mmCIF file with all atom_site columns, C-alpha atoms in Angstrom:
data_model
loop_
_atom_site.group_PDB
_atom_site.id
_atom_site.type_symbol
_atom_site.label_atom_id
_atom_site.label_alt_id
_atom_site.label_comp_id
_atom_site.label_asym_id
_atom_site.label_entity_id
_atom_site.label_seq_id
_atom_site.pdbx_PDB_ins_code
_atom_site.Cartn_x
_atom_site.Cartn_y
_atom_site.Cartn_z
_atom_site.occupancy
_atom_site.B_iso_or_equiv
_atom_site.pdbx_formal_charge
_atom_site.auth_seq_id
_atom_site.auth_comp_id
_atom_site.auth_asym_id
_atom_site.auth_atom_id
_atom_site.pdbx_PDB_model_num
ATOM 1   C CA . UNK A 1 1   ? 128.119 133.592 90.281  1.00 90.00 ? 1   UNK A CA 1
ATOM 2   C CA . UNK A 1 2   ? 131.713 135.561 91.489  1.00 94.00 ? 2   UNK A CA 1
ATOM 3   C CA . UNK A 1 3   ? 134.350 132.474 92.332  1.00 96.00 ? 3   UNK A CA 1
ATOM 4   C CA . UNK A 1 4   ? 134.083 133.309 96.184  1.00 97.00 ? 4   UNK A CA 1
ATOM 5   C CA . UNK A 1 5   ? 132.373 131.612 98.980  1.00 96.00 ? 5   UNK A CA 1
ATOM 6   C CA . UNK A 1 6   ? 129.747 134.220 98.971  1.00 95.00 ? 6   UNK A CA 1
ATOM 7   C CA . UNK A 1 7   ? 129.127 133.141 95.039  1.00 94.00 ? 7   UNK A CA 1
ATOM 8   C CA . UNK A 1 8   ? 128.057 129.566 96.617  1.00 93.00 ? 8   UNK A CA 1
ATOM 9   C CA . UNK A 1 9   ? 125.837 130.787 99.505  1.00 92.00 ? 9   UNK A CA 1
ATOM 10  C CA . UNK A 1 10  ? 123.653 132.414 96.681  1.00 92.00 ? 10  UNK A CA 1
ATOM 11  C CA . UNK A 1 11  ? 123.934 128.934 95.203  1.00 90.00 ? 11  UNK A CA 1
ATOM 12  C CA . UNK A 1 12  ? 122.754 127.521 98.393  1.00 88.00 ? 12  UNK A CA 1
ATOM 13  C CA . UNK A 1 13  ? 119.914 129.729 99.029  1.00 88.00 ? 13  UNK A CA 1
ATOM 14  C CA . UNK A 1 14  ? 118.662 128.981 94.986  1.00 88.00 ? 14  UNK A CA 1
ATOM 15  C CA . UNK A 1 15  ? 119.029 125.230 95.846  1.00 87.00 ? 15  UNK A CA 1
ATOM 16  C CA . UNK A 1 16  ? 117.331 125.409 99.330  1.00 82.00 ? 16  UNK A CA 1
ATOM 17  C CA . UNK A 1 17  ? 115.978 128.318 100.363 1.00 80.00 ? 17  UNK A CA 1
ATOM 18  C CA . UNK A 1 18  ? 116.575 130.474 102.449 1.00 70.00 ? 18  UNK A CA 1
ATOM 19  C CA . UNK A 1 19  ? 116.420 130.357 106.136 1.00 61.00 ? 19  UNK A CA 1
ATOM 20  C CA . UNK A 1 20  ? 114.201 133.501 105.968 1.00 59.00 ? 20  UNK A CA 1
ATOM 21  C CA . UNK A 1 21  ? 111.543 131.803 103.663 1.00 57.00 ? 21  UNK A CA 1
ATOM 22  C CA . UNK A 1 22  ? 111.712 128.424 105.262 1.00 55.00 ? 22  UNK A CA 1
ATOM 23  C CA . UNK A 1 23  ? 107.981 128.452 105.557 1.00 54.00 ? 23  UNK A CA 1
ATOM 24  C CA . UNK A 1 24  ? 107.557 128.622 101.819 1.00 58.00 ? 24  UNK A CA 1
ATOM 25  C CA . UNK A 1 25  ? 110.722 127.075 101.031 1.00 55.00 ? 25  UNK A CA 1
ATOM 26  C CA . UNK A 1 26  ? 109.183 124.344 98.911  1.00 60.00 ? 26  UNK A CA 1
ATOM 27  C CA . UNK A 1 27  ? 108.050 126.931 96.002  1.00 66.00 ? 27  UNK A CA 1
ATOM 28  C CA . UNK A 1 28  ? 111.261 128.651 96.264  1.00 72.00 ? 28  UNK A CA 1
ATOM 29  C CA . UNK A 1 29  ? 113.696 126.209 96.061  1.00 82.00 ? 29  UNK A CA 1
ATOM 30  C CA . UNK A 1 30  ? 115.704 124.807 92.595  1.00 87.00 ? 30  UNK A CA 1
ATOM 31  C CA . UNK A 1 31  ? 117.605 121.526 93.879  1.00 86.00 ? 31  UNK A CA 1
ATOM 32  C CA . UNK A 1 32  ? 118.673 120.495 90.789  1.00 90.00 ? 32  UNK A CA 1
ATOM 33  C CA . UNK A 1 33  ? 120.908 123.632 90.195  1.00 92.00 ? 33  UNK A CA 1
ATOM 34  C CA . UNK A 1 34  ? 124.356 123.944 88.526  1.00 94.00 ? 34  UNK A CA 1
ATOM 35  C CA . UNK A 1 35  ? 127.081 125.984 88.940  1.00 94.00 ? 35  UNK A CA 1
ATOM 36  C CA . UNK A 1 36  ? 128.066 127.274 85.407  1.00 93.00 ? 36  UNK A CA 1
ATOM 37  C CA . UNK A 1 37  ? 129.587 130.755 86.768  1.00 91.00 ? 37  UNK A CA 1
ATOM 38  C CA . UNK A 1 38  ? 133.408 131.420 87.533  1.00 96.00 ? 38  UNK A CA 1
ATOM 39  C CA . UNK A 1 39  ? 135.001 128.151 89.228  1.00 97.00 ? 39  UNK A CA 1
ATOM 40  C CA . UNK A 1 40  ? 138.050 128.605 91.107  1.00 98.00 ? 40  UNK A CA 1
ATOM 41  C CA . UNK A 1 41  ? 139.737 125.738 88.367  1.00 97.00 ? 41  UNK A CA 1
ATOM 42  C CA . UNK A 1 42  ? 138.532 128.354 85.766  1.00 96.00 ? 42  UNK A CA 1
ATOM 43  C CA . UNK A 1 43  ? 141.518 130.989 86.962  1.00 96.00 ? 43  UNK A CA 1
ATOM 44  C CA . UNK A 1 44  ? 144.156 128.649 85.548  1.00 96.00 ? 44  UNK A CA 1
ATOM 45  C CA . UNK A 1 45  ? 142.017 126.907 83.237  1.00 94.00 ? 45  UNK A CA 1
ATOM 46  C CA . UNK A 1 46  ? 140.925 130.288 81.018  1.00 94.00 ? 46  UNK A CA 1
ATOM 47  C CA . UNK A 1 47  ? 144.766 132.096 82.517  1.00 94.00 ? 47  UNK A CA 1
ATOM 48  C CA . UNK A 1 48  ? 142.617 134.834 84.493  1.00 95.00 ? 48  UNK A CA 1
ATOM 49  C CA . UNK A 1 49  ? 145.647 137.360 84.961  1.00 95.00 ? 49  UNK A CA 1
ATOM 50  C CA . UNK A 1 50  ? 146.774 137.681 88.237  1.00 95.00 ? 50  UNK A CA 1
ATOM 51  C CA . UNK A 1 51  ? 145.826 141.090 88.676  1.00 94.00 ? 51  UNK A CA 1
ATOM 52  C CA . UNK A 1 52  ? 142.126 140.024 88.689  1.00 95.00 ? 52  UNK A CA 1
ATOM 53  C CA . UNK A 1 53  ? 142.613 137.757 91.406  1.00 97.00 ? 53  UNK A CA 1
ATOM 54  C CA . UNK A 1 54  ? 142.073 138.806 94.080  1.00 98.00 ? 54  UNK A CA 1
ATOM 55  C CA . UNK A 1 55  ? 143.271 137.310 97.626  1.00 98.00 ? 55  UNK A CA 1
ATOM 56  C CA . UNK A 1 56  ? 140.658 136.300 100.281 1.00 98.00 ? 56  UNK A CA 1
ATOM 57  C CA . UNK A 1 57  ? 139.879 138.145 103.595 1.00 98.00 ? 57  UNK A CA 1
ATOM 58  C CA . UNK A 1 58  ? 139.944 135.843 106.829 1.00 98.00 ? 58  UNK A CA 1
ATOM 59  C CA . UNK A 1 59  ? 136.650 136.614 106.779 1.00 98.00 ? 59  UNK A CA 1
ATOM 60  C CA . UNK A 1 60  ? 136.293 134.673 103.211 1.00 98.00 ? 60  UNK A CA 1
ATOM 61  C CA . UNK A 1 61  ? 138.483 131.860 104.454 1.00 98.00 ? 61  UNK A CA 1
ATOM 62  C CA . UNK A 1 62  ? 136.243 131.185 107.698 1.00 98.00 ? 62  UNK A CA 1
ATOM 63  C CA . UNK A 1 63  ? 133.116 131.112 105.498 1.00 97.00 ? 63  UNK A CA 1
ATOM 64  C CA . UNK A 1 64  ? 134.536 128.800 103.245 1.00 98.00 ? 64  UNK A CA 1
ATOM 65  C CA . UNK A 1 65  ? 135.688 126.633 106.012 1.00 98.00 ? 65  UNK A CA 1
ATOM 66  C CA . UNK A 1 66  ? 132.263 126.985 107.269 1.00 97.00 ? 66  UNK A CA 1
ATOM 67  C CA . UNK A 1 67  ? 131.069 126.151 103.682 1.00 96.00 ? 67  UNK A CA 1
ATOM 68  C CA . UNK A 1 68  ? 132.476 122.987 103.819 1.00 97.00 ? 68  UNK A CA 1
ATOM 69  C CA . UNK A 1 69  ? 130.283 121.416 106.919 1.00 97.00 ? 69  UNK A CA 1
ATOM 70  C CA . UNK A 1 70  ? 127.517 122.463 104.661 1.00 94.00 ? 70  UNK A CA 1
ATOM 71  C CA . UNK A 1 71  ? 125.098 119.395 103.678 1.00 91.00 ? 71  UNK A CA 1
ATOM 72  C CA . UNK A 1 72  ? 124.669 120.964 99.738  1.00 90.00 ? 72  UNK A CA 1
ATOM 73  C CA . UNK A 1 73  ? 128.565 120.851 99.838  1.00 94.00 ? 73  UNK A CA 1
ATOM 74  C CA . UNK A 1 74  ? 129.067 117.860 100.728 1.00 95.00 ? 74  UNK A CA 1
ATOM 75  C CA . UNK A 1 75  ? 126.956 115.930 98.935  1.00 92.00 ? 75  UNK A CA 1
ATOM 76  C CA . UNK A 1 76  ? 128.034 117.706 96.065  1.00 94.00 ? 76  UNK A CA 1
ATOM 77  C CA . UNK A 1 77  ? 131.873 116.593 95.774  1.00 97.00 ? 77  UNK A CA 1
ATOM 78  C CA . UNK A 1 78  ? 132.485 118.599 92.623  1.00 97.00 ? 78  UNK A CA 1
ATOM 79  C CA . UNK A 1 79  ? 131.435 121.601 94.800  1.00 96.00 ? 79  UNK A CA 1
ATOM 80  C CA . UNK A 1 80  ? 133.562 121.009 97.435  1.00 98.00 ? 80  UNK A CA 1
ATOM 81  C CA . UNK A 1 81  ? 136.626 120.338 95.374  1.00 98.00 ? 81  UNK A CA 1
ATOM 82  C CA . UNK A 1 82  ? 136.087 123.567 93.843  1.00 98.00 ? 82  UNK A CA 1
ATOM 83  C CA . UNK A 1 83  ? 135.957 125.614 97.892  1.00 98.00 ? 83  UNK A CA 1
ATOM 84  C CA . UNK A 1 84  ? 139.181 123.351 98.237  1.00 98.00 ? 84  UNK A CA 1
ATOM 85  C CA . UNK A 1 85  ? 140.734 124.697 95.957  1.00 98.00 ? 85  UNK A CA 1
ATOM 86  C CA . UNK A 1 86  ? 139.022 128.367 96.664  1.00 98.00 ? 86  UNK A CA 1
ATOM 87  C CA . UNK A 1 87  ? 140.127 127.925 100.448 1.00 98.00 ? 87  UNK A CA 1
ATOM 88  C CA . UNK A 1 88  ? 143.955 126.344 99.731  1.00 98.00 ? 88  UNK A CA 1
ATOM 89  C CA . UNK A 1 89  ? 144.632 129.072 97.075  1.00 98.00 ? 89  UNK A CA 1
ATOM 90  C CA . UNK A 1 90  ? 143.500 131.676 99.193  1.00 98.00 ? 90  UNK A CA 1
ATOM 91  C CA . UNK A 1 91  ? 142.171 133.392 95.744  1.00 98.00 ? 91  UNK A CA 1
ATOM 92  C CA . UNK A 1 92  ? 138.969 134.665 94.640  1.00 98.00 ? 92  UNK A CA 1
ATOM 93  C CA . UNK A 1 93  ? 137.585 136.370 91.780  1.00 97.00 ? 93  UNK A CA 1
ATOM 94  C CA . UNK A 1 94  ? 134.498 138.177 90.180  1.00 95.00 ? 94  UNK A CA 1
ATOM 95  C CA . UNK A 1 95  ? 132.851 137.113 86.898  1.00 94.00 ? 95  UNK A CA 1
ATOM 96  C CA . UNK A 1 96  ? 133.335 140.382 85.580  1.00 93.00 ? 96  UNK A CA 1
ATOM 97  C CA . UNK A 1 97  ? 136.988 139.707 85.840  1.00 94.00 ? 97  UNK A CA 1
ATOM 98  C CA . UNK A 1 98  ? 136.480 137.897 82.680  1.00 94.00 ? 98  UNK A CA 1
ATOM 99  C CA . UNK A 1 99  ? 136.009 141.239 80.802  1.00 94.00 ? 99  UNK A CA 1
ATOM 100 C CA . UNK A 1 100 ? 139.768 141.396 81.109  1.00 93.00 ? 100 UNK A CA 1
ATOM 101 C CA . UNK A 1 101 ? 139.642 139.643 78.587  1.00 95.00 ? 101 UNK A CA 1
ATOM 102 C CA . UNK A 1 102 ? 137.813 142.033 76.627  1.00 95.00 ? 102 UNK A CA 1
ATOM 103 C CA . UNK A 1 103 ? 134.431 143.879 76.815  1.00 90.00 ? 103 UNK A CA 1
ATOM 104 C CA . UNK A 1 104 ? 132.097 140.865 75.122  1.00 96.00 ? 104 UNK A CA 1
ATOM 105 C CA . UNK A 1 105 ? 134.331 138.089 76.090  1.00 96.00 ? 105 UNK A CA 1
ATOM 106 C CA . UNK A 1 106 ? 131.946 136.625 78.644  1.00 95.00 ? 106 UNK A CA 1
ATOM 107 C CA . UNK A 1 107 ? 128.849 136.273 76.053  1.00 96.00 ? 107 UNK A CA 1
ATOM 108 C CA . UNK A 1 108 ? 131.177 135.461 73.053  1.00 97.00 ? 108 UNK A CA 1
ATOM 109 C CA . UNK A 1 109 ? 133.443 133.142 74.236  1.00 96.00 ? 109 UNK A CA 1
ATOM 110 C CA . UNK A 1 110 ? 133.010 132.114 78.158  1.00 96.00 ? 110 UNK A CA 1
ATOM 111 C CA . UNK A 1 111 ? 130.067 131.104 78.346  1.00 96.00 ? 111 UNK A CA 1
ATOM 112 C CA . UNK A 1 112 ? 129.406 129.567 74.400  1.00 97.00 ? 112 UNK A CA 1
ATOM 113 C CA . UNK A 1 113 ? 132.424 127.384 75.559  1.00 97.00 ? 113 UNK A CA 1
ATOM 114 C CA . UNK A 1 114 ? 131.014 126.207 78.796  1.00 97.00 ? 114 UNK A CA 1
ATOM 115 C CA . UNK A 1 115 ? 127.948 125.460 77.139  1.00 97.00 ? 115 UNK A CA 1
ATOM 116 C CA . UNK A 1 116 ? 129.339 124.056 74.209  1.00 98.00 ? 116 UNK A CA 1
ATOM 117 C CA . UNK A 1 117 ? 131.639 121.842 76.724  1.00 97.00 ? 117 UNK A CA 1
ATOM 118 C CA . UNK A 1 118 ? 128.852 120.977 79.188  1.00 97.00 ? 118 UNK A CA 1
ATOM 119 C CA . UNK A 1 119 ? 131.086 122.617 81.590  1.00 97.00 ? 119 UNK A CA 1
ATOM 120 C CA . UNK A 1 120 ? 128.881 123.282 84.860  1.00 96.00 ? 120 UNK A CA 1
ATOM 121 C CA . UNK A 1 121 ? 128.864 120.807 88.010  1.00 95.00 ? 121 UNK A CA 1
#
């Protein structure tokens, strides 16, 4: 997923549900799922240029704020460090920003690594 609050909603609705499908929530639902996309540590960590950052609307900042009264972020502390950061920052990004990097960075190098490193929370 994009390293933006919207990123983690889609998170949420894969872990719960969504409110839409509540009735048949229970076959819908993965609650054991990791976040293995585009952190916000990952824009220092893998020196995303600053040019592919890109800063968050008000509108991003309130729904990460609102994010973090979320149950699935706060019993997940490793997610909510990463909003923290997201929020504080003020800084988003797209996974695709990665292909700054070059055209087959992402399935050559990002994500071999983060496998490799058993980097997802």
């Amino acid at each position: 997923v994009d390293s933006d609050p919207y990123g983690l909603k889609i998170l949420s609705v894969y872990m719960s549900g969504s409110k839409n499908m509540s009735y048949d929530s229970g076959s819908l639902t993965t609650p054991n799922i990791q976040w293995l996309g585009l952190r916000p540590s990952d824009l220092n960590r893998y020196n995303l240029p600053d040019q592919c950052r890109l800063d968050m609307t008000e509108n991003d900042i309130k729904t990460g704020k609102e994010l973090m009264k979320e149950d699935f972020i706060q019993k997940n502390p490793k997610w909510m460090k990463e909003l923290q950061i997201m929020v504080q920052t003020k800084k988003k990004a797209e996974i695709q920003a990665l292909s700054s990097f070059g055209f087959q960075y992402i399935t050559e190098e990002y994500l071999p690594r983060k496998l490799r490193e058993g980097d997802w929370i």
